[in-house]
């Protein structure tokens, strides 16, 4: 593409916005008919496992439940006014299934739908395109008790829930995603034991994963049948996995690790099959798959319009014949000078180029990308977040390069809009562009939000 300067601008229709999820932002965890979700339950009963970071720091667990989030439920109008003032043209949110159908199946809670009506209508009135996730981890506890994701009934339950949401918001919501990061709520939850429900059962995790994919297909099919207009996809976390050394064995190990974390979800969503090469090289996984899995996927397949990728970290992986997937993470040495976190902006470009090459038929959105910094208790320090400004700038530059390189990229969502509840660290780590006092819910724009505003308003990065 011809360039006559170094100015980096984004196309007019490129979406630039922020994101958050229901259970992390809304609060009002037990109000107006909402029932407990898995996340509400496990944060209480397994706090030590769920929040290892803060347990280490000795913070009192009682203050670290997702009950309040950033109080979006009560203050959504002010949050959305801020989004409008930021100049963003989109916002990614999730709907809380336990707020809409408290028992998981059956009766609909009109108060729950009415809350999302107010949110979506306000977003539209402000010229902000809602991007709506059906499920961001907060499965109704009632369904967990009936077997949760591991139940063969899960696709039916999800389809019923999707139908309620699609019918209700048809014509107002044009961008839909079915699930967020199954590699976390399924693989880390059922195989690695690091996430609710903290199980270590490979066979069960693969069955639960298959059920989630079938549920996803059902929602996509329904979306087409109901002639919803707009687009539907799903969101996966991507980790660019680089080989630990120059050895071919490490290159294969890196590929397997990337397949295990990402392609095992993305390929079925885009093409209706798992990466079979992975199963062929890792019989431990193949042997634990449910009977007839490949044909079952093929028969149920419904392709997505887009895939969302959530990019935070990279990985370095070495061959290890004794490790699951014959690969083990050794180190991540791509860090940005001056930053404590594992931050590597070029990993976003690598991920987007990977999407261009491996998923050429599918549009991509960067559905999450963000930097967390510690809750220091010092408002001035937290609001003068130069580190987040440079984080944003460097990642925006990578988006521009990706567009120049022919990536079919529709938009970018910074995670997250405002300081909220965070998995593994409660309120101790903060990603927000808006600072939130978790006692009074007073809000204040951080320096990064003023910077984001310039990029969003000008559709350009400096
Ligand atoms: O807060 C989470 C979000 O819920 C899912 N993606 C990663 C974020 C940061 O850890």
XYZ file of C-alpha atoms and ligand atoms in Angstrom:
472
model
C 0.000 0.000 0.000
C 1.357 3.465 -0.951
C 2.372 5.703 1.945
C 3.513 9.285 1.752
C 4.134 9.856 5.459
C 4.580 8.158 8.791
C 1.122 9.156 10.016
C -0.799 6.123 11.265
C -4.554 6.461 10.767
C -7.356 3.912 11.153
C -10.220 3.475 8.675
C -13.374 5.482 9.525
C -15.411 2.362 10.273
C -12.712 0.814 12.493
C -14.186 0.131 15.949
C -12.253 1.476 18.930
C -13.636 0.912 22.394
C -13.359 -0.575 25.833
C -14.664 -3.795 27.374
C -15.828 -5.301 30.643
C -17.820 -8.325 31.746
C -21.005 -8.608 33.787
C -19.673 -10.373 36.862
C -16.563 -8.199 37.031
C -18.252 -4.829 36.605
C -21.951 -4.863 37.497
C -22.060 -5.613 41.210
C -25.667 -6.014 42.446
C -24.813 -9.692 42.603
C -28.035 -10.643 44.400
C -30.392 -7.840 43.444
C -33.562 -7.653 41.349
C -33.917 -11.369 40.916
C -30.355 -12.298 39.992
C -29.263 -15.725 41.205
C -25.665 -16.697 42.104
C -23.301 -17.606 39.299
C -20.462 -20.115 39.457
C -18.092 -17.194 39.894
C -20.039 -15.803 42.875
C -20.028 -19.229 44.462
C -16.412 -20.275 43.877
C -14.970 -16.890 44.794
C -16.484 -17.496 48.253
C -15.891 -21.175 48.716
C -12.426 -21.396 47.095
C -11.115 -17.915 47.721
C -7.642 -19.188 48.578
C -7.349 -20.959 45.248
C -9.154 -18.321 43.210
C -7.180 -15.355 44.506
C -3.662 -16.709 45.107
C -2.067 -13.305 44.517
C -3.878 -11.571 47.301
C -3.677 -14.474 49.700
C 0.077 -14.083 49.414
C -0.211 -10.403 50.251
C -2.404 -11.171 53.276
C -5.379 -9.087 52.145
C -8.660 -9.949 53.878
C -10.668 -12.266 51.652
C -14.013 -10.819 52.761
C -13.409 -7.682 50.741
C -12.484 -9.523 47.607
C -15.735 -10.982 46.287
C -17.209 -9.998 42.924
C -20.295 -8.579 44.708
C -19.692 -4.944 43.787
C -17.481 -4.885 40.667
C -17.274 -1.200 39.800
C -20.997 -0.790 40.526
C -21.877 -0.543 36.837
C -25.401 -1.710 37.697
C -26.165 1.502 39.564
C -23.916 3.892 37.649
C -24.060 2.645 34.063
C -25.342 5.986 32.780
C -22.293 7.826 34.091
C -19.948 5.126 32.754
C -21.554 5.380 29.325
C -21.445 9.186 29.400
C -17.708 8.810 29.985
C -17.444 6.445 27.026
C -19.209 8.991 24.853
C -16.883 11.740 26.039
C -13.949 9.438 25.277
C -15.068 9.344 21.652
C -15.153 5.554 21.449
C -17.583 4.099 18.943
C -18.112 0.731 20.626
C -18.293 -1.034 24.004
C -18.009 -4.762 24.686
C -20.127 -6.088 27.549
C -21.484 -9.444 28.604
C -24.981 -10.401 29.715
C -25.302 -12.223 33.029
C -27.223 -15.430 32.361
C -28.197 -15.689 36.082
C -29.710 -12.202 35.866
C -31.790 -13.087 32.802
C -32.773 -16.700 33.602
C -32.022 -17.172 37.307
C -32.589 -20.939 37.316
C -30.544 -21.328 34.155
C -33.560 -22.670 32.246
C -37.238 -21.725 32.349
C -38.634 -18.475 33.682
C -37.167 -15.216 32.420
C -36.470 -12.440 34.924
C -38.011 -9.338 33.329
C -36.058 -7.069 35.676
C -32.826 -8.546 34.334
C -33.809 -7.894 30.717
C -35.013 -4.407 31.676
C -31.563 -3.565 33.066
C -29.869 -4.555 29.812
C -32.536 -2.650 27.852
C -31.517 0.502 29.693
C -27.815 -0.159 29.084
C -28.166 -0.962 25.395
C -30.554 1.891 24.687
C -28.216 4.302 26.421
C -25.230 3.019 24.418
C -27.165 3.397 21.165
C -28.350 6.863 22.115
C -24.689 7.813 22.638
C -23.675 6.460 19.226
C -21.786 3.522 20.773
C -22.125 0.120 19.073
C -22.733 -2.607 21.675
C -20.675 -5.798 21.278
C -22.444 -8.370 23.441
C -21.046 -11.621 24.858
C -23.613 -14.197 25.891
C -21.373 -15.938 28.402
C -18.288 -14.623 30.135
C -17.737 -17.403 32.733
C -20.743 -16.621 34.978
C -22.790 -19.768 34.433
C -25.853 -19.860 36.741
C -24.929 -21.902 39.810
C -28.198 -23.833 39.362
C -26.825 -25.211 36.086
C -23.460 -26.040 37.609
C -25.379 -28.134 40.131
C -27.044 -29.970 37.232
C -23.665 -30.895 35.730
C -22.592 -27.569 34.238
C -20.518 -27.573 31.073
C -19.821 -31.282 31.471
C -23.523 -32.108 31.049
C -24.665 -33.285 27.632
C -27.660 -30.990 28.177
C -25.474 -27.903 28.166
C -26.015 -27.133 24.433
C -29.821 -27.206 24.993
C -29.605 -24.866 27.969
C -27.363 -22.467 26.095
C -29.579 -22.454 23.027
C -32.648 -21.601 25.136
C -30.767 -18.755 26.797
C -29.435 -17.477 23.456
C -32.966 -17.514 22.037
C -34.260 -15.272 24.820
C -31.399 -12.805 24.284
C -31.533 -12.814 20.474
C -35.317 -12.364 20.387
C -35.191 -9.553 22.901
C -32.291 -7.521 21.486
C -32.832 -8.181 17.768
C -32.348 -5.017 15.769
C -30.485 -3.246 18.576
C -27.386 -5.429 19.015
C -25.482 -6.186 15.825
C -22.290 -7.747 17.205
C -22.652 -10.946 19.225
C -20.193 -13.376 20.683
C -21.180 -16.727 22.163
C -18.471 -17.500 24.743
C -15.395 -15.834 26.164
C -12.100 -17.735 26.595
C -13.094 -21.406 26.841
C -9.384 -22.130 27.312
C -9.812 -20.556 30.752
C -13.229 -21.645 31.939
C -12.857 -25.141 30.490
C -9.147 -26.023 30.199
C -7.961 -24.143 33.278
C -11.188 -25.003 35.113
C -11.477 -28.720 34.434
C -7.984 -29.899 33.383
C -5.477 -27.592 35.101
C -7.390 -26.982 38.365
C -6.560 -23.278 38.361
C -10.015 -21.835 37.780
C -13.545 -22.660 38.976
C -14.480 -25.496 39.440
C -10.809 -26.334 40.180
C -10.824 -29.847 38.756
C -7.978 -31.834 37.238
C -9.746 -34.278 34.987
C -8.587 -34.303 31.380
C -11.412 -36.518 30.121
C -14.064 -34.327 31.729
C -12.435 -31.150 30.410
C -12.476 -32.472 26.843
C -16.128 -33.503 27.189
C -17.011 -30.080 28.633
C -15.096 -28.442 25.766
C -16.966 -30.485 23.178
C -20.270 -29.464 24.821
C -19.275 -25.797 24.735
C -18.456 -26.030 21.033
C -21.787 -27.727 20.310
C -23.571 -25.041 22.331
C -21.715 -22.360 20.393
C -22.819 -23.933 17.058
C -26.416 -24.047 18.246
C -26.349 -20.318 19.010
C -24.738 -19.500 15.670
C -27.369 -21.567 13.802
C -30.161 -19.899 15.731
C -28.709 -16.493 14.948
C -28.934 -17.279 11.226
C -32.422 -18.806 11.516
C -33.713 -15.725 13.308
C -32.177 -13.562 10.602
C -30.579 -11.355 13.212
C -28.524 -9.192 10.846
C -25.106 -8.137 12.107
C -22.378 -10.639 12.930
C -21.731 -13.482 15.327
C -18.477 -14.976 16.540
C -16.679 -16.091 19.676
C -13.760 -14.880 21.763
C -10.572 -16.836 22.513
C -7.392 -15.943 24.342
C -4.389 -16.096 22.044
C -0.856 -16.677 23.286
C 1.869 -16.366 20.683
C 4.083 -19.314 21.612
C 7.691 -18.997 20.504
C 10.213 -21.843 20.513
C 12.635 -21.793 23.441
C 15.570 -22.525 21.181
C 16.463 -22.976 17.522
C 15.785 -26.722 17.662
C 13.071 -28.231 15.418
C 11.724 -30.134 18.475
C 11.111 -26.823 20.228
C 9.372 -25.419 17.183
C 7.007 -28.397 17.196
C 6.480 -28.013 20.938
C 5.629 -24.335 20.488
C 3.160 -25.177 17.745
C 1.499 -27.838 19.917
C 1.203 -25.450 22.847
C -0.403 -22.801 20.631
C -2.793 -25.436 19.273
C -3.697 -26.594 22.772
C -4.441 -23.091 24.037
C -5.945 -21.477 20.939
C -6.533 -23.530 17.801
C -8.300 -26.318 19.650
C -11.130 -23.752 20.057
C -10.660 -21.488 17.072
C -10.428 -24.187 14.380
C -13.716 -25.840 15.356
C -15.367 -22.404 15.466
C -14.043 -21.407 12.050
C -13.838 -24.742 10.228
C -15.756 -27.402 12.166
C -12.813 -29.598 13.213
C -10.076 -29.777 15.825
C -6.400 -29.479 14.813
C -6.030 -33.234 14.189
C -2.245 -32.977 13.973
C -2.280 -32.052 17.647
C -4.308 -35.138 18.568
C -2.094 -37.345 16.397
C 1.011 -36.105 18.192
C -0.594 -36.200 21.650
C -2.442 -39.518 22.023
C -3.091 -38.760 25.683
C -5.572 -36.112 24.515
C -6.978 -38.067 21.615
C -7.668 -41.098 23.806
C -9.538 -38.960 26.309
C -11.851 -37.381 23.731
C -15.556 -38.312 23.764
C -16.570 -41.122 21.423
C -17.309 -39.933 17.867
C -16.175 -36.375 18.617
C -15.027 -35.479 15.080
C -18.245 -36.553 13.350
C -20.354 -34.911 16.036
C -18.614 -31.567 15.423
C -18.835 -31.942 11.676
C -22.572 -32.608 11.819
C -23.316 -29.680 14.115
C -20.898 -27.139 12.591
C -21.997 -23.569 11.887
C -19.219 -21.147 10.872
C -18.571 -17.838 12.626
C -18.426 -14.435 10.968
C -15.509 -13.362 13.131
C -13.161 -14.486 15.866
C -12.227 -12.257 18.775
C -8.718 -12.599 20.158
C -7.701 -11.557 23.663
C -4.007 -10.764 23.736
C -2.017 -10.199 26.909
C 1.089 -12.389 27.076
C 3.511 -14.512 25.105
C 5.176 -17.779 25.948
C 8.452 -19.611 25.271
C 8.118 -23.334 25.022
C 10.528 -26.264 24.873
C 10.049 -29.850 23.870
C 9.468 -32.130 26.849
C 8.352 -35.712 26.107
C 7.037 -36.097 29.685
C 4.873 -32.980 29.749
C 1.257 -32.824 28.572
C 1.202 -31.877 24.896
C 4.961 -32.736 24.908
C 5.754 -29.113 25.607
C 6.625 -27.048 28.627
C 6.744 -23.327 29.166
C 10.262 -22.274 30.019
C 10.361 -18.531 30.166
C 9.038 -15.407 28.573
C 11.811 -12.993 27.902
C 9.993 -10.583 25.682
C 9.329 -7.769 28.098
C 9.184 -4.114 27.290
C 12.087 -2.276 28.922
C 10.838 -0.430 31.986
C 7.718 -2.515 32.457
C 7.344 -5.095 35.188
C 4.607 -7.023 33.452
C 5.212 -9.438 30.662
C 4.427 -6.974 27.881
C 5.389 -7.535 24.265
C 3.427 -5.356 21.810
C 4.868 -7.110 18.753
C 3.174 -10.282 20.029
C -0.113 -8.627 19.072
C 1.109 -8.138 15.521
C 2.366 -11.735 15.400
C -1.047 -12.903 16.616
C -2.874 -10.867 14.002
C -0.611 -12.129 11.226
C -1.257 -15.656 12.495
C -4.973 -14.968 12.168
C -4.491 -13.659 8.631
C -2.563 -16.775 7.608
C -4.436 -19.494 9.530
C -7.956 -18.094 9.449
C -8.037 -16.180 6.159
C -11.830 -16.353 5.769
C -12.639 -14.945 9.154
C -12.768 -11.331 10.299
C -10.830 -10.588 13.487
C -11.459 -8.280 16.426
C -9.002 -7.670 19.213
C -11.605 -8.190 21.908
C -9.225 -7.680 24.852
C -5.795 -6.255 25.446
C -4.760 -4.420 28.567
C -2.292 -3.733 31.309
C -2.851 -4.285 35.017
C -1.115 -2.270 37.655
C -1.270 -2.771 41.409
C -3.790 -1.120 43.685
C -1.343 1.055 45.609
C -3.951 3.006 47.538
C -2.419 6.186 46.096
C -4.953 7.795 43.759
C -2.489 10.275 42.218
C 0.028 7.601 41.412
C -2.591 5.306 39.902
C -4.142 8.062 37.786
C -0.803 9.244 36.429
C -0.364 5.982 34.581
C 2.247 6.863 31.969
C 3.062 3.191 31.723
C -0.459 2.467 30.426
C -0.200 5.347 27.952
C 2.901 3.842 26.386
C 1.299 0.386 26.502
C -1.662 1.721 24.524
C 0.455 3.611 22.039
C 2.638 0.610 21.230
C -0.317 -1.743 20.826
C -2.241 0.733 18.663
C 0.796 0.963 16.404
C 0.729 -2.797 16.003
C -2.934 -2.631 14.959
C -2.042 -0.159 12.260
C 0.773 -2.378 11.008
C -1.585 -5.335 10.968
C -4.092 -3.398 8.858
C -1.305 -2.405 6.487
C -0.339 -6.086 6.259
C -3.774 -7.092 5.056
C -5.257 -8.415 8.295
C -9.070 -8.362 8.141
C -9.277 -6.492 11.437
C -12.566 -4.897 12.441
C -11.776 -3.278 15.761
C -10.012 -3.099 19.100
C -11.279 -3.235 22.701
C -9.098 -2.166 25.597
C -9.581 -4.276 28.734
C -10.999 -2.763 30.753
C -13.134 0.311 30.848
C -12.849 0.895 34.599
C -11.103 -0.727 37.564
C -13.142 -3.843 38.404
C -12.959 -7.288 39.942
C -10.125 -9.397 38.522
C -9.760 -13.179 38.449
C -6.867 -14.350 40.629
C -6.404 -10.983 42.308
C -9.785 -9.486 43.252
C -9.499 -5.698 43.508
C -5.739 -5.803 44.006
C -4.790 -5.470 40.331
C -6.349 -2.831 38.101
C -6.690 -2.634 34.342
C -9.050 0.339 34.024
C -8.787 3.515 31.993
C -10.997 4.949 34.721
C -9.881 4.767 38.330
C -12.540 3.603 40.797
C -12.619 3.954 44.563
C -14.072 0.615 45.616
C -15.576 1.974 48.809
C -17.397 5.041 47.512
C -17.424 4.200 43.785
C -16.084 7.644 42.961
C -14.562 7.610 39.479
C -11.743 9.538 37.879
C -10.194 9.377 34.427
C -6.626 8.147 34.391
C -4.091 9.758 32.084
C -4.482 6.714 29.846
C -8.161 7.517 29.290
C -7.240 11.008 28.043
C -4.720 9.404 25.709
C -7.266 6.804 24.528
C -9.647 9.684 23.865
C -7.172 11.290 21.449
C -6.721 8.044 19.541
C -10.467 7.336 19.448
C -11.465 10.849 18.440
C -8.832 11.212 15.735
C -8.793 7.591 14.610
C -5.044 7.867 14.590
C -2.061 6.894 16.737
C 0.924 9.154 17.303
O -10.268 -9.984 33.527
C -9.988 -10.961 32.564
C -11.194 -11.219 31.696
O -12.294 -11.615 32.443
C -10.906 -12.303 30.692
N -9.677 -12.058 29.981
C -8.512 -11.710 30.757
C -8.855 -10.539 31.668
C -7.611 -10.078 32.433
O -7.087 -11.096 33.212
